[in-house]
Coordinates of C-alpha atoms in Angstrom, one line a residue:
M1 CA 104.1 100.8 112.2
T2 CA 100.2 101.2 111.2
V3 CA 98.2 102.6 108.5
A4 CA 96.5 103.9 110.6
E5 CA 98.6 106.2 111.5
G6 CA 99.7 108.7 108.8
G7 CA 99.3 106.3 105.4
L8 CA 102.2 104.2 104.9
S9 CA 105.3 105.0 105.9
P10 CA 107.5 107.3 103.7
D11 CA 110.1 104.7 104.1
C12 CA 108.2 102.4 101.7
R13 CA 108.8 102.9 98.0
Q14 CA 107.2 99.7 96.5
L15 CA 103.5 99.0 97.0
L16 CA 101.9 95.7 95.6
V17 CA 97.9 96.6 94.7
V18 CA 95.9 93.3 94.5
T19 CA 91.9 94.1 93.7
A20 CA 88.8 91.6 93.3
S21 CA 85.8 92.2 92.0
G22 CA 83.9 91.4 96.0
W23 CA 84.9 89.8 99.1
T24 CA 83.8 85.5 97.6
S25 CA 85.9 86.6 94.5
V26 CA 88.3 83.9 93.5
V27 CA 90.0 86.7 90.8
G28 CA 91.9 89.5 90.8
H29 CA 94.4 92.4 89.4
L30 CA 97.5 92.8 90.8
Q31 CA 99.5 96.2 89.8
C32 CA 102.4 97.9 91.1
F33 CA 103.5 101.1 91.8
Q34 CA 106.8 102.7 93.0
R35 CA 107.8 106.2 94.2
S36 CA 111.4 107.7 94.5
P37 CA 112.7 108.8 98.4
G38 CA 111.3 112.0 99.0
D39 CA 108.1 111.5 96.7
D40 CA 104.7 110.7 98.0
R41 CA 103.9 109.9 94.1
W42 CA 103.1 106.8 93.3
Q43 CA 103.4 106.0 89.3
P44 CA 102.2 103.0 88.1
S45 CA 105.0 100.1 87.4
G46 CA 104.6 96.9 84.9
A47 CA 101.4 96.3 83.8
S48 CA 98.5 94.5 84.9
I49 CA 98.9 91.0 86.4
A50 CA 95.8 88.8 86.7
V51 CA 96.2 86.7 89.8
R52 CA 94.0 83.8 91.6
L53 CA 92.8 84.0 95.2
G54 CA 91.6 81.9 98.4
C55 CA 89.3 79.9 97.0
S56 CA 87.3 81.1 99.8
G57 CA 87.5 85.2 98.6
L58 CA 89.2 87.1 100.9
A59 CA 88.8 88.0 105.1
W60 CA 90.1 90.0 106.4
G61 CA 94.9 89.8 107.8
R62 CA 96.8 90.1 110.9
G63 CA 99.2 92.8 109.6
L64 CA 99.9 96.5 109.1
H65 CA 96.6 97.8 108.9
C66 CA 94.3 98.5 112.1
N67 CA 92.4 95.6 113.0
P68 CA 89.2 96.0 110.7
A69 CA 86.1 96.5 113.3
D70 CA 83.6 94.3 111.5
G71 CA 83.8 91.9 108.0
R72 CA 85.6 88.0 109.1
C73 CA 88.5 87.8 109.9
K74 CA 91.3 84.8 108.4
G75 CA 91.2 81.8 110.0
E76 CA 93.5 78.7 109.3
G77 CA 92.6 76.6 106.7
D78 CA 89.2 78.6 106.1
G79 CA 90.3 79.0 102.7
C80 CA 90.7 82.4 102.2
A81 CA 93.7 85.1 101.2
P82 CA 94.3 87.3 103.9
A83 CA 93.2 91.4 102.9
G84 CA 94.8 94.2 104.3
L85 CA 98.0 95.6 103.9
F86 CA 101.0 93.5 104.6
A87 CA 105.3 93.2 104.2
V88 CA 106.7 91.6 101.6
G89 CA 109.5 89.7 102.3
L90 CA 111.5 86.8 101.3
L91 CA 111.4 85.3 98.1
F92 CA 111.8 82.0 97.7
G93 CA 112.0 78.9 94.2
E94 CA 114.9 76.5 93.5
A95 CA 118.2 78.1 92.6
R96 CA 117.6 77.8 89.4
E97 CA 114.4 80.8 89.3
R98 CA 117.2 83.4 91.4
P99 CA 116.9 86.5 90.1
D100 CA 118.9 88.5 87.8
G101 CA 120.1 91.8 88.0
K102 CA 120.5 95.1 89.9
H103 CA 118.0 92.7 92.4
A104 CA 120.3 89.6 92.1
G105 CA 122.0 90.1 95.8
R106 CA 119.2 90.0 98.0
D107 CA 118.0 86.8 100.3
F108 CA 116.5 84.2 98.3
L109 CA 115.9 81.0 100.0
V110 CA 116.7 77.7 98.2
V111 CA 113.4 75.7 98.8
G112 CA 114.5 71.8 99.6
P113 CA 113.1 68.3 100.7
S114 CA 113.7 70.0 104.4
L115 CA 112.7 72.8 104.2
K116 CA 109.1 72.7 106.0
A117 CA 105.9 75.8 106.0
I118 CA 104.8 75.3 109.8
D119 CA 100.5 74.9 110.1
D120 CA 99.9 73.9 113.2
P121 CA 98.4 76.0 115.5
A122 CA 99.5 74.4 118.4
S123 CA 103.8 74.0 117.2
V124 CA 106.0 77.2 118.5
H125 CA 107.5 77.0 114.9
Y126 CA 103.2 77.8 113.2
N127 CA 103.5 80.5 110.5
R128 CA 107.6 79.8 110.0
I129 CA 109.6 78.7 107.2
V130 CA 112.1 75.9 108.6
D131 CA 114.7 73.1 108.1
V132 CA 114.1 70.2 109.8
A133 CA 117.4 69.2 108.9
D134 CA 118.1 72.0 112.2
L135 CA 115.6 70.4 114.6
P136 CA 115.6 66.9 114.8
V137 CA 112.6 66.4 117.0
P138 CA 109.5 68.9 115.5
D139 CA 106.4 69.8 117.7
W140 CA 104.5 69.9 114.9
R141 CA 101.3 67.2 113.4
S142 CA 100.9 69.6 110.2
C143 CA 102.9 70.9 107.6
E144 CA 103.4 72.0 104.0
D145 CA 106.6 71.0 101.5
M146 CA 108.2 74.0 100.5
Q147 CA 109.7 71.3 97.5
R148 CA 106.4 70.6 95.6
A149 CA 106.1 67.7 93.1
D150 CA 104.3 70.6 91.5
S151 CA 105.8 73.9 89.8
R152 CA 104.0 76.7 92.5
Y153 CA 106.8 77.4 95.0
V154 CA 109.1 77.7 91.9
L155 CA 109.6 80.5 92.7
G156 CA 107.6 83.2 95.8
A157 CA 107.9 85.4 98.0
V158 CA 107.0 85.3 102.0
I159 CA 103.7 87.5 102.9
G160 CA 104.1 89.2 106.3
H161 CA 100.3 87.9 107.1
N162 CA 99.8 87.0 110.8
P163 CA 103.7 88.4 111.9
P164 CA 105.5 87.6 114.9
P165 CA 104.2 87.0 117.6
A166 CA 101.4 84.7 115.3
L167 CA 98.5 84.1 116.7
P168 CA 97.5 80.6 116.5
G169 CA 94.5 79.4 114.0
A170 CA 95.2 83.0 112.3
G171 CA 96.5 81.4 109.2
S172 CA 99.5 80.8 108.5
C173 CA 102.2 80.7 105.7
I174 CA 101.3 83.2 103.5
F175 CA 103.0 83.4 99.8
L176 CA 103.1 85.3 96.6
H177 CA 103.6 81.8 93.9
V178 CA 102.9 80.7 90.7
W179 CA 99.9 80.0 90.0
E180 CA 98.8 75.6 89.3
N181 CA 96.1 75.9 86.2
A182 CA 95.7 79.1 87.1
A183 CA 93.3 77.2 89.9
P184 CA 91.9 79.1 93.0
T185 CA 94.6 78.7 95.9
A186 CA 94.6 77.7 99.8
G187 CA 94.7 81.2 100.9
C188 CA 97.8 82.7 98.7
T189 CA 97.4 84.8 95.9
A190 CA 99.0 83.0 92.7
M191 CA 99.9 83.5 89.0
A192 CA 101.7 82.6 86.0
L193 CA 105.3 82.1 86.2
E194 CA 106.4 84.4 84.1
D195 CA 104.7 86.9 85.8
M196 CA 105.9 85.7 88.9
R197 CA 109.6 85.9 87.6
W198 CA 109.0 89.8 87.0
L199 CA 107.9 90.0 89.8
A200 CA 110.8 89.0 91.2
G201 CA 113.5 91.1 89.2
W202 CA 110.6 93.8 90.7
L203 CA 111.3 93.5 93.8
D204 CA 113.9 95.2 96.3
A205 CA 114.3 94.6 99.9
A206 CA 115.4 97.9 100.1
A207 CA 112.2 99.9 99.6
Q208 CA 110.6 98.2 101.9
P209 CA 108.3 96.6 99.5
V210 CA 104.1 96.0 100.6
L211 CA 101.1 93.9 99.6
V212 CA 97.4 95.6 99.8
Q213 CA 94.9 93.5 99.1
L214 CA 91.4 94.1 98.8
P215 CA 87.9 94.0 97.5
A216 CA 87.8 97.0 95.3
E217 CA 85.3 98.8 97.1
A218 CA 86.8 98.6 99.6
Y219 CA 90.4 99.4 98.9
A220 CA 88.0 103.0 97.9
A221 CA 87.4 103.4 101.0
R222 CA 90.2 103.0 102.2
Q223 CA 92.6 105.1 99.6
A224 CA 92.9 108.9 101.4
D225 CA 93.6 107.7 104.8
W226 CA 96.0 104.5 103.5
G227 CA 98.2 106.6 100.9
L228 CA 97.2 104.9 98.2
P229 CA 97.4 105.1 94.5
A230 CA 94.7 105.3 92.0
L231 CA 93.4 102.6 91.0
L232 CA 94.1 102.4 86.8
P233 CA 91.5 101.9 84.2

């Protein structure tokens, strides 16, 4: 699916909207919206959430949108959070943070010492989370531990940036996760733990949630074509 062909799929019933003041901003706000089956009207859900973006701001990523004709594109290690539209995938985190309630049965990846996020563009596992216990001979030179000493990955969600087949060097392992001292990230979108907990409990895989992440001006320019809701004050 690409949004250039008639807007978001009607099967998408949850939308996460992150906007920033400009392409170099490291600060943004997240507003969630939902709609009922058969209804194209988006309704706000929950309060606005403060987020931190990449330390270099935003750059166009690879997702559900068509590739832009201009503007900088995200690359591996550039410190930019991806701009565009992206599927929201698997929840992950410590076992004690698994969401309760009606969505408690959805897939949840429990982080442990053998889980690694592969960021080496030369690896066949690039842009994937793998369990090294199942891969006795790793083919990568760099990766990120999913079990961290800090709290960043105590709870999070995978963002479908650079989906399979992943383009080597276009950026890897982009998440929604918990911020560390409200600091900018290496390219993910981060928030306070209590906000990440609310979001994890709200997300419903059956509603095919999508993240749209753009500077406010770019959002306004694409709102009608992409079938996006009006931003709240």
